[in-house]
Amino acid sequence: MTAECANDPNFMEDWTALRAEIFGHPLIAEHLKETAAWKVTVDKHNAYLKRESLPAGIGIGDVKLSVRNLVDFLYLDVKGESPTSEECLEATFYVQHGQFRLDEMKAEMLGGGVLQVVVPKAVKKVSLPYKCLAWGLPPLVNTCGNPFLRKGDANTLDMKEEDDGFRLRLDMPGVGRDAVKVWVENEMLFVKGIDITETARFYNGGVLLNPSDDKPLELDLDQIEVEIKNGVLKVFIPKKLNVLLAFAAALESLKGFVWPIHTGTVTMEDGSRMSADVANDPEFMKAWPALKAEMFSHPIVAQHLKEKAAWEVTQDQDNAYLKRQILPAGIAIGDVKLSARDLVDYVYLDVKAENPTSAEALLEATFYLKVGEFRLDAMKAEMLDGGVLQVVVPKAVKEVSLPYKCFALGLHPSC
């Protein structure tokens, strides 16, 4: 109970009889039975809600988590229905605004059929800089639950500037996607929304994207992304990237992109490979030395070149061979996985492996090749003498066209 009640002698004098009456009610009895089935613990980083046994027929895929607004508190609902019986799981916990990251909570199944819901705690932060907030929109103190604070913890509002854009995270419990409006004006991000439940609460504020005013921002306002999950609004406002940053971002997303192994590329004097069309463009080749120096000094590109140097790519009449002399510690041939992803006229060939005993030892490399030049269904990874990993990618056999009668009339062009 609250400290106020516990310290009230008049209340405590009546508590024994009141408790017996309350706990004797059938609805309360059912509640206590469900409460006894759960164990709630909290550590420095998370709250853990554990239930030792689930009702018959309910699996982890049947468990749904959701959030409801309740003035100064939030209801966290855990529900599940058995697809094969009338058994159900229903439990509700309540937490204070700003104390947990409800958009990051997850349900998982532990050993022995134990259901665990993990709810990460909010990281305590100081208020955002005064100049970051729009004048006149939020109150000076949190009198109505408005997260656009000038004083106090900024747990419910978080703005980050990253290389590719700005990310806003804002607690707006009770607000659906259709009830929120997000827009950018004069380098200010504005958010307006209303909780349409019985606790009707307005959210109305703005955050300055460029408080330093050192140079104007180049934002791609046509690509703003807005998402609401479990009462948390997430907004991404992308910057307009230059060619170098876009190239670096592409390499980072490929997790160890190596180099093309398909035909139509040529090897330059410096060992780099590029398409024949680019290599034969005098204007590009004139600018290439300076562009190359700028690109290769970027940390992401430097990491790419380091991974590239670890691989040797050769071809003969029948196959392409991708060799890596030294594998990260603890990785064996059984840990290596090969997969392919489509990219219009090209295919990404991914080589990945994880050390089962160490999360730091990873192997991630990507090659790209032209559609139809290789038999990716027949590729294989093997370990050569000396611990050398080799991926063999058979070339496609050139074949003549299929007989005309093999095609459906009118479905393909004649040339």
Coordinates of C-alpha atoms in Angstrom, one line a residue:
M1 CA 0.0 0.0 0.0
T2 CA 1.1 3.6 -0.2
A3 CA 3.2 5.1 2.6
E4 CA 0.5 7.6 3.4
C5 CA -2.0 4.7 4.2
A6 CA 0.6 2.7 6.1
N7 CA 1.4 5.7 8.3
D8 CA -2.3 6.5 9.0
P9 CA -3.2 5.0 12.4
N10 CA -7.0 5.3 11.7
F11 CA -6.7 3.5 8.4
M12 CA -4.5 0.7 9.9
E13 CA -7.0 0.2 12.7
D14 CA -9.7 -0.6 10.2
W15 CA -7.5 -2.4 7.8
T16 CA -7.8 -6.0 9.2
A17 CA -11.6 -6.0 8.8
L18 CA -11.6 -4.1 5.6
R19 CA -9.0 -6.5 4.1
A20 CA -11.1 -9.6 5.0
E21 CA -14.1 -8.0 3.3
I22 CA -12.2 -7.0 0.2
F23 CA -10.3 -10.2 -0.2
G24 CA -13.5 -12.3 0.3
H25 CA -15.1 -10.8 -2.8
P26 CA -15.1 -13.4 -5.7
L27 CA -13.6 -11.0 -8.2
I28 CA -10.8 -10.1 -5.8
A29 CA -10.3 -13.8 -5.0
E30 CA -9.8 -14.5 -8.8
H31 CA -7.4 -11.6 -9.0
L32 CA -5.3 -12.9 -6.1
K33 CA -5.2 -16.3 -7.7
E34 CA -3.8 -14.8 -10.9
T35 CA -1.5 -12.6 -8.9
A36 CA 0.0 -15.6 -7.2
A37 CA 0.8 -17.1 -10.6
W38 CA 3.2 -14.2 -11.4
K39 CA 6.5 -13.3 -10.0
V40 CA 7.7 -9.6 -10.5
T41 CA 11.3 -8.7 -10.1
V42 CA 13.3 -5.6 -11.0
D43 CA 17.0 -5.0 -11.5
K44 CA 19.0 -2.0 -12.7
H45 CA 18.0 -2.3 -16.3
N46 CA 14.6 -4.1 -16.5
A47 CA 11.5 -5.3 -14.9
Y48 CA 10.7 -9.0 -15.3
L49 CA 7.2 -10.5 -15.2
K50 CA 7.3 -14.3 -14.9
R51 CA 4.5 -16.8 -15.0
E52 CA 5.6 -20.4 -14.2
S53 CA 2.9 -22.1 -16.2
L54 CA 0.6 -21.0 -19.0
P55 CA -3.0 -22.1 -19.5
A56 CA -3.3 -25.2 -21.7
G57 CA -2.8 -24.7 -25.4
I58 CA -1.3 -21.2 -25.2
G59 CA 2.1 -20.7 -26.8
I60 CA 4.5 -17.7 -27.0
G61 CA 3.0 -16.8 -30.3
D62 CA -0.4 -16.3 -28.7
V63 CA 0.8 -13.8 -26.1
K64 CA 0.0 -10.1 -26.9
L65 CA 1.3 -7.1 -25.0
S66 CA -0.5 -3.7 -25.1
V67 CA -0.6 -0.4 -23.1
R68 CA -3.5 1.7 -21.9
N69 CA -3.4 5.2 -20.4
L70 CA -4.6 5.9 -16.8
V71 CA -3.9 9.6 -15.9
D72 CA -0.5 9.4 -14.0
F73 CA -0.1 5.6 -14.6
L74 CA -0.2 3.2 -17.5
Y75 CA -1.8 -0.2 -17.7
L76 CA 0.4 -3.0 -19.2
D77 CA -1.9 -5.8 -20.4
V78 CA -0.6 -9.3 -21.0
K79 CA -3.2 -11.4 -22.9
G80 CA -3.3 -14.7 -24.7
E81 CA -5.9 -17.1 -26.1
S82 CA -5.6 -20.7 -27.0
P83 CA -6.4 -21.4 -30.6
T84 CA -7.6 -24.9 -29.7
S85 CA -9.5 -24.4 -26.4
E86 CA -11.3 -21.8 -24.4
E87 CA -8.3 -21.3 -22.1
C88 CA -7.1 -17.7 -21.9
L89 CA -4.4 -15.6 -20.2
E90 CA -5.2 -12.1 -18.8
A91 CA -3.1 -10.1 -16.5
T92 CA -2.7 -6.3 -16.0
F93 CA 0.2 -4.5 -14.4
Y94 CA 0.5 -0.7 -13.9
V95 CA 3.6 1.5 -14.2
Q96 CA 4.3 5.2 -13.8
H97 CA 4.7 7.4 -16.8
G98 CA 8.3 7.7 -18.0
Q99 CA 9.7 4.9 -15.9
F100 CA 9.8 2.2 -18.6
R101 CA 10.4 1.9 -22.3
L102 CA 7.1 0.1 -23.2
D103 CA 7.8 0.1 -26.9
E104 CA 10.8 -2.1 -26.3
M105 CA 9.1 -4.7 -24.0
K106 CA 9.0 -8.3 -25.2
A107 CA 7.6 -11.6 -24.2
E108 CA 9.8 -14.7 -24.3
M109 CA 9.6 -18.3 -23.3
L110 CA 12.2 -19.6 -20.8
G111 CA 13.1 -23.2 -20.0
G112 CA 10.4 -25.3 -18.4
G113 CA 7.6 -23.5 -20.1
V114 CA 8.0 -20.2 -18.1
L115 CA 6.7 -17.1 -19.7
Q116 CA 8.8 -14.0 -19.1
V117 CA 7.9 -10.4 -20.1
V118 CA 10.9 -8.1 -20.1
V119 CA 10.2 -4.4 -19.7
P120 CA 13.3 -2.1 -20.1
K121 CA 13.7 0.8 -17.7
A122 CA 13.9 4.3 -19.0
V123 CA 17.4 5.9 -18.9
K124 CA 17.3 8.9 -16.6
K125 CA 18.2 12.0 -18.6
V126 CA 18.4 15.7 -17.8
S127 CA 16.1 18.2 -19.5
L128 CA 16.6 19.0 -23.1
P129 CA 18.4 22.4 -23.7
Y130 CA 16.0 25.3 -23.2
K131 CA 16.6 26.6 -26.8
C132 CA 15.6 23.2 -28.3
L133 CA 11.9 23.7 -27.2
A134 CA 9.3 25.8 -29.0
W135 CA 8.4 28.9 -27.0
G136 CA 4.9 29.0 -25.5
L137 CA 3.8 25.5 -26.3
P138 CA 4.6 23.4 -23.3
P139 CA 4.0 24.4 -19.6
L140 CA 7.0 25.3 -17.4
V141 CA 6.2 22.3 -15.2
N142 CA 4.6 19.0 -15.8
T143 CA 1.1 19.9 -14.7
C144 CA -0.9 18.1 -17.4
G145 CA 1.4 15.3 -18.5
N146 CA 2.9 17.2 -21.4
P147 CA 6.3 15.6 -22.3
F148 CA 7.7 18.8 -23.8
L149 CA 9.3 19.9 -20.5
R150 CA 11.7 22.7 -19.7
K151 CA 12.4 21.4 -16.2
G152 CA 12.7 17.9 -14.7
D153 CA 13.6 14.6 -16.2
A154 CA 13.2 14.2 -19.9
N155 CA 12.4 10.5 -19.7
T156 CA 9.4 10.8 -22.0
L157 CA 11.1 12.9 -24.8
D158 CA 14.4 12.0 -26.6
M159 CA 15.8 13.7 -29.6
K160 CA 19.0 12.4 -31.3
E161 CA 20.9 13.7 -34.3
E162 CA 22.7 11.0 -36.3
D163 CA 24.6 11.0 -39.6
D164 CA 21.6 10.1 -41.6
G165 CA 19.0 12.2 -39.9
F166 CA 17.1 13.1 -36.7
R167 CA 15.3 10.6 -34.4
L168 CA 12.5 11.7 -32.0
R169 CA 11.2 9.3 -29.3
L170 CA 8.1 10.6 -27.4
D171 CA 5.8 8.8 -24.9
M172 CA 2.2 9.5 -26.0
P173 CA 0.1 6.8 -24.3
G174 CA -3.4 6.5 -25.6
V175 CA -2.7 8.3 -28.9
G176 CA -3.3 6.4 -32.1
R177 CA -1.5 6.9 -35.4
D178 CA -4.6 8.7 -36.8
A179 CA -4.7 11.1 -33.9
V180 CA -1.2 12.5 -34.2
K181 CA 0.1 15.2 -36.6
V182 CA 3.8 15.6 -37.2
W183 CA 5.4 18.4 -39.4
V184 CA 8.6 20.4 -39.8
E185 CA 8.7 24.1 -40.2
N186 CA 11.7 26.4 -40.1
E187 CA 13.9 23.6 -38.8
M188 CA 11.4 22.9 -36.0
L189 CA 9.8 19.6 -35.5
F190 CA 6.2 20.0 -34.3
V191 CA 4.1 17.2 -32.7
K192 CA 0.4 17.5 -31.9
G193 CA -1.9 14.7 -30.7
I194 CA -4.8 13.9 -28.4
D195 CA -5.5 10.9 -26.2
I196 CA -9.1 10.0 -27.2
T197 CA -9.7 7.7 -24.2
E198 CA -11.6 8.8 -21.1
T199 CA -8.4 10.4 -19.7
A200 CA -8.3 12.8 -22.7
R201 CA -4.8 14.4 -22.7
F202 CA -3.3 16.8 -25.2
Y203 CA 0.2 16.6 -26.5
N204 CA 1.4 19.8 -28.2
G205 CA 5.0 20.9 -28.6
G206 CA 8.0 21.4 -30.8
V207 CA 11.7 20.6 -30.8
L208 CA 14.3 22.7 -32.7
L209 CA 16.4 20.5 -35.0
N210 CA 19.3 22.9 -35.4
P211 CA 19.9 24.8 -32.1
S212 CA 23.5 25.8 -33.1
D213 CA 22.3 27.7 -36.1
D214 CA 25.8 27.2 -37.6
K215 CA 24.5 26.2 -41.0
P216 CA 21.1 25.4 -42.6
L217 CA 19.9 21.9 -42.6
E218 CA 19.2 19.9 -45.7
L219 CA 16.3 17.7 -44.8
D220 CA 14.4 15.3 -47.0
L221 CA 10.9 16.3 -45.8
D222 CA 9.2 13.9 -48.3
Q223 CA 10.6 10.9 -46.5
I224 CA 9.7 11.5 -42.9
E225 CA 8.8 8.3 -41.1
V226 CA 6.2 8.2 -38.3
E227 CA 5.4 5.1 -36.1
I228 CA 3.5 4.6 -32.9
K229 CA 4.0 1.4 -30.9
N230 CA 2.6 0.8 -27.4
G231 CA 2.0 4.5 -26.8
V232 CA 5.4 5.6 -28.0
L233 CA 5.8 7.9 -31.0
K234 CA 8.9 7.5 -33.1
V235 CA 9.8 10.0 -35.9
F236 CA 12.7 9.9 -38.3
I237 CA 13.6 12.9 -40.4
P238 CA 16.2 12.0 -42.9
K239 CA 19.0 14.4 -44.1
K240 CA 19.8 14.7 -47.7
L241 CA 23.0 12.6 -48.0
N242 CA 25.9 13.4 -50.2
V243 CA 27.4 10.7 -52.4
L244 CA 30.2 9.8 -50.0
L245 CA 27.9 9.3 -47.0
A246 CA 25.4 7.4 -49.1
F247 CA 28.2 5.1 -50.3
A248 CA 29.4 4.6 -46.8
A249 CA 25.9 3.9 -45.5
A250 CA 25.4 1.3 -48.2
L251 CA 28.6 -0.5 -47.3
E252 CA 27.7 -0.4 -43.6
S253 CA 24.3 -2.0 -44.4
L254 CA 25.9 -4.8 -46.3
K255 CA 28.0 -5.8 -43.3
G256 CA 31.3 -6.5 -44.9
F257 CA 30.7 -5.9 -48.6
V258 CA 33.7 -7.2 -50.5
W259 CA 33.7 -6.7 -54.3
P260 CA 32.0 -7.8 -57.5
I261 CA 32.9 -11.2 -59.0
H262 CA 30.7 -10.9 -62.1
T263 CA 31.7 -10.2 -65.6
G264 CA 31.6 -6.6 -66.9
T265 CA 34.1 -5.3 -64.3
V266 CA 37.7 -4.4 -64.8
T267 CA 40.7 -4.3 -62.4
M268 CA 42.4 -0.9 -62.2
E269 CA 46.1 -0.2 -61.7
D270 CA 45.5 0.4 -58.0
G271 CA 43.8 -3.0 -57.6
S272 CA 40.3 -1.6 -57.3
R273 CA 37.5 -3.0 -59.5
M274 CA 34.8 -1.0 -61.2
S275 CA 32.3 -1.4 -64.1
A276 CA 33.8 -1.1 -67.6
D277 CA 31.4 1.7 -68.4
V278 CA 32.8 3.9 -65.5
A279 CA 36.4 2.9 -66.3
N280 CA 35.9 4.1 -69.9
D281 CA 34.5 7.5 -68.8
P282 CA 37.3 10.0 -69.1
E283 CA 35.5 12.7 -67.0
F284 CA 35.0 10.2 -64.1
M285 CA 38.5 8.9 -64.3
K286 CA 39.9 12.4 -64.1
A287 CA 38.1 13.0 -60.8
W288 CA 38.7 9.5 -59.5
P289 CA 42.0 10.0 -57.6
A290 CA 40.6 12.8 -55.4
L291 CA 37.2 11.0 -54.9
K292 CA 39.0 7.8 -54.0
A293 CA 41.2 9.5 -51.4
E294 CA 38.1 11.0 -49.8
M295 CA 36.1 7.8 -49.9
F296 CA 38.9 5.5 -48.6
S297 CA 39.6 7.7 -45.6
H298 CA 36.0 7.2 -44.3
P299 CA 36.0 4.8 -41.3
I300 CA 33.3 2.6 -42.7
V301 CA 35.0 2.3 -46.1
A302 CA 38.3 1.6 -44.3
Q303 CA 36.6 -1.3 -42.5
H304 CA 35.3 -2.5 -45.8
L305 CA 38.8 -2.4 -47.4
K306 CA 40.2 -4.3 -44.3
E307 CA 37.6 -7.1 -44.9
K308 CA 38.2 -7.1 -48.6
A309 CA 42.0 -7.7 -48.1
A310 CA 41.1 -10.9 -46.1
W311 CA 39.5 -12.5 -49.2
E312 CA 41.0 -13.8 -52.4
V313 CA 38.6 -14.1 -55.4
T314 CA 39.6 -16.2 -58.4
Q315 CA 37.7 -17.8 -61.3
D316 CA 38.3 -20.6 -63.7
Q317 CA 36.2 -22.0 -66.5
D318 CA 33.8 -23.8 -64.2
N319 CA 33.6 -21.9 -60.9
A320 CA 34.3 -18.7 -58.9
Y321 CA 36.4 -19.3 -55.7
L322 CA 36.1 -17.1 -52.6
K323 CA 38.9 -17.8 -50.2
R324 CA 39.6 -16.4 -46.7
Q325 CA 42.9 -17.4 -45.2
I326 CA 42.1 -16.7 -41.5
L327 CA 38.7 -17.1 -39.9
P328 CA 37.7 -15.2 -36.7
A329 CA 38.5 -17.2 -33.5
G330 CA 36.2 -20.1 -32.8
I331 CA 34.4 -20.2 -36.1
A332 CA 34.2 -23.7 -37.8
I333 CA 32.9 -24.8 -41.2
G334 CA 29.6 -25.8 -39.6
D335 CA 29.0 -22.2 -38.5
V336 CA 29.3 -20.8 -42.0
K337 CA 26.0 -20.0 -43.7
L338 CA 25.5 -19.0 -47.3
S339 CA 22.5 -17.1 -48.7
A340 CA 21.5 -15.0 -51.6
R341 CA 19.4 -11.8 -51.9
D342 CA 17.9 -10.3 -55.0
L343 CA 18.9 -6.8 -56.3
V344 CA 17.1 -6.4 -59.7
D345 CA 19.8 -7.3 -62.2
Y346 CA 22.3 -8.5 -59.6
V347 CA 22.3 -10.9 -56.6
Y348 CA 24.0 -10.4 -53.2
L349 CA 25.8 -13.5 -52.0
D350 CA 26.1 -13.3 -48.2
V351 CA 28.7 -15.3 -46.3
K352 CA 28.0 -15.2 -42.5
A353 CA 29.2 -17.0 -39.4
E354 CA 29.0 -16.6 -35.6
N355 CA 31.2 -18.1 -33.0
P356 CA 28.7 -20.0 -30.7
T357 CA 30.8 -19.1 -27.7
S358 CA 31.7 -15.5 -28.3
A359 CA 29.5 -12.7 -29.7
E360 CA 32.5 -10.7 -30.7
A361 CA 33.8 -13.2 -33.3
L362 CA 31.8 -12.6 -36.5
L363 CA 32.3 -13.3 -40.1
E364 CA 30.2 -11.1 -42.5
A365 CA 31.0 -10.6 -46.1
T366 CA 28.9 -9.8 -49.2
F367 CA 29.7 -10.4 -52.8
Y368 CA 27.5 -9.4 -55.8
L369 CA 27.1 -11.0 -59.1
K370 CA 24.9 -10.8 -62.1
V371 CA 21.7 -12.7 -62.4
G372 CA 22.1 -15.9 -64.4
E373 CA 25.9 -16.1 -64.4
F374 CA 26.2 -18.5 -61.4
R375 CA 24.3 -21.5 -60.0
L376 CA 23.7 -20.3 -56.4
D377 CA 21.7 -23.4 -55.5
A378 CA 24.9 -25.4 -56.0
M379 CA 27.3 -23.2 -54.1
K380 CA 29.1 -24.6 -51.1
A381 CA 31.5 -23.7 -48.3
E382 CA 34.4 -26.0 -47.5
M383 CA 37.5 -25.9 -45.3
L384 CA 40.8 -26.4 -47.0
D385 CA 44.1 -27.4 -45.4
G386 CA 45.6 -24.7 -43.1
G387 CA 42.2 -23.5 -41.9
V388 CA 41.4 -21.8 -45.2
L389 CA 37.7 -21.2 -45.9
Q390 CA 36.7 -21.6 -49.5
V391 CA 33.3 -20.9 -51.0
V392 CA 32.8 -22.5 -54.4
V393 CA 30.2 -20.9 -56.7
P394 CA 29.6 -22.9 -59.9
K395 CA 29.2 -21.0 -63.1
A396 CA 26.0 -21.3 -65.1
V397 CA 26.2 -23.5 -68.3
K398 CA 25.4 -21.4 -71.3
E399 CA 22.4 -22.9 -73.1
V400 CA 20.5 -22.3 -76.3
S401 CA 17.0 -20.8 -76.3
L402 CA 14.2 -23.2 -75.5
P403 CA 12.1 -24.4 -78.5
Y404 CA 9.4 -22.0 -79.4
K405 CA 6.7 -24.5 -78.6
C406 CA 7.8 -24.6 -74.9
F407 CA 6.3 -21.1 -74.3
A408 CA 2.8 -20.0 -73.9
L409 CA 1.5 -18.2 -76.9
G410 CA 1.6 -14.4 -76.5
L411 CA 3.2 -14.4 -73.0
H412 CA 6.8 -13.5 -74.1
P413 CA 8.2 -11.1 -76.7
S414 CA 9.7 -12.5 -79.9
C415 CA 13.0 -10.7 -79.4

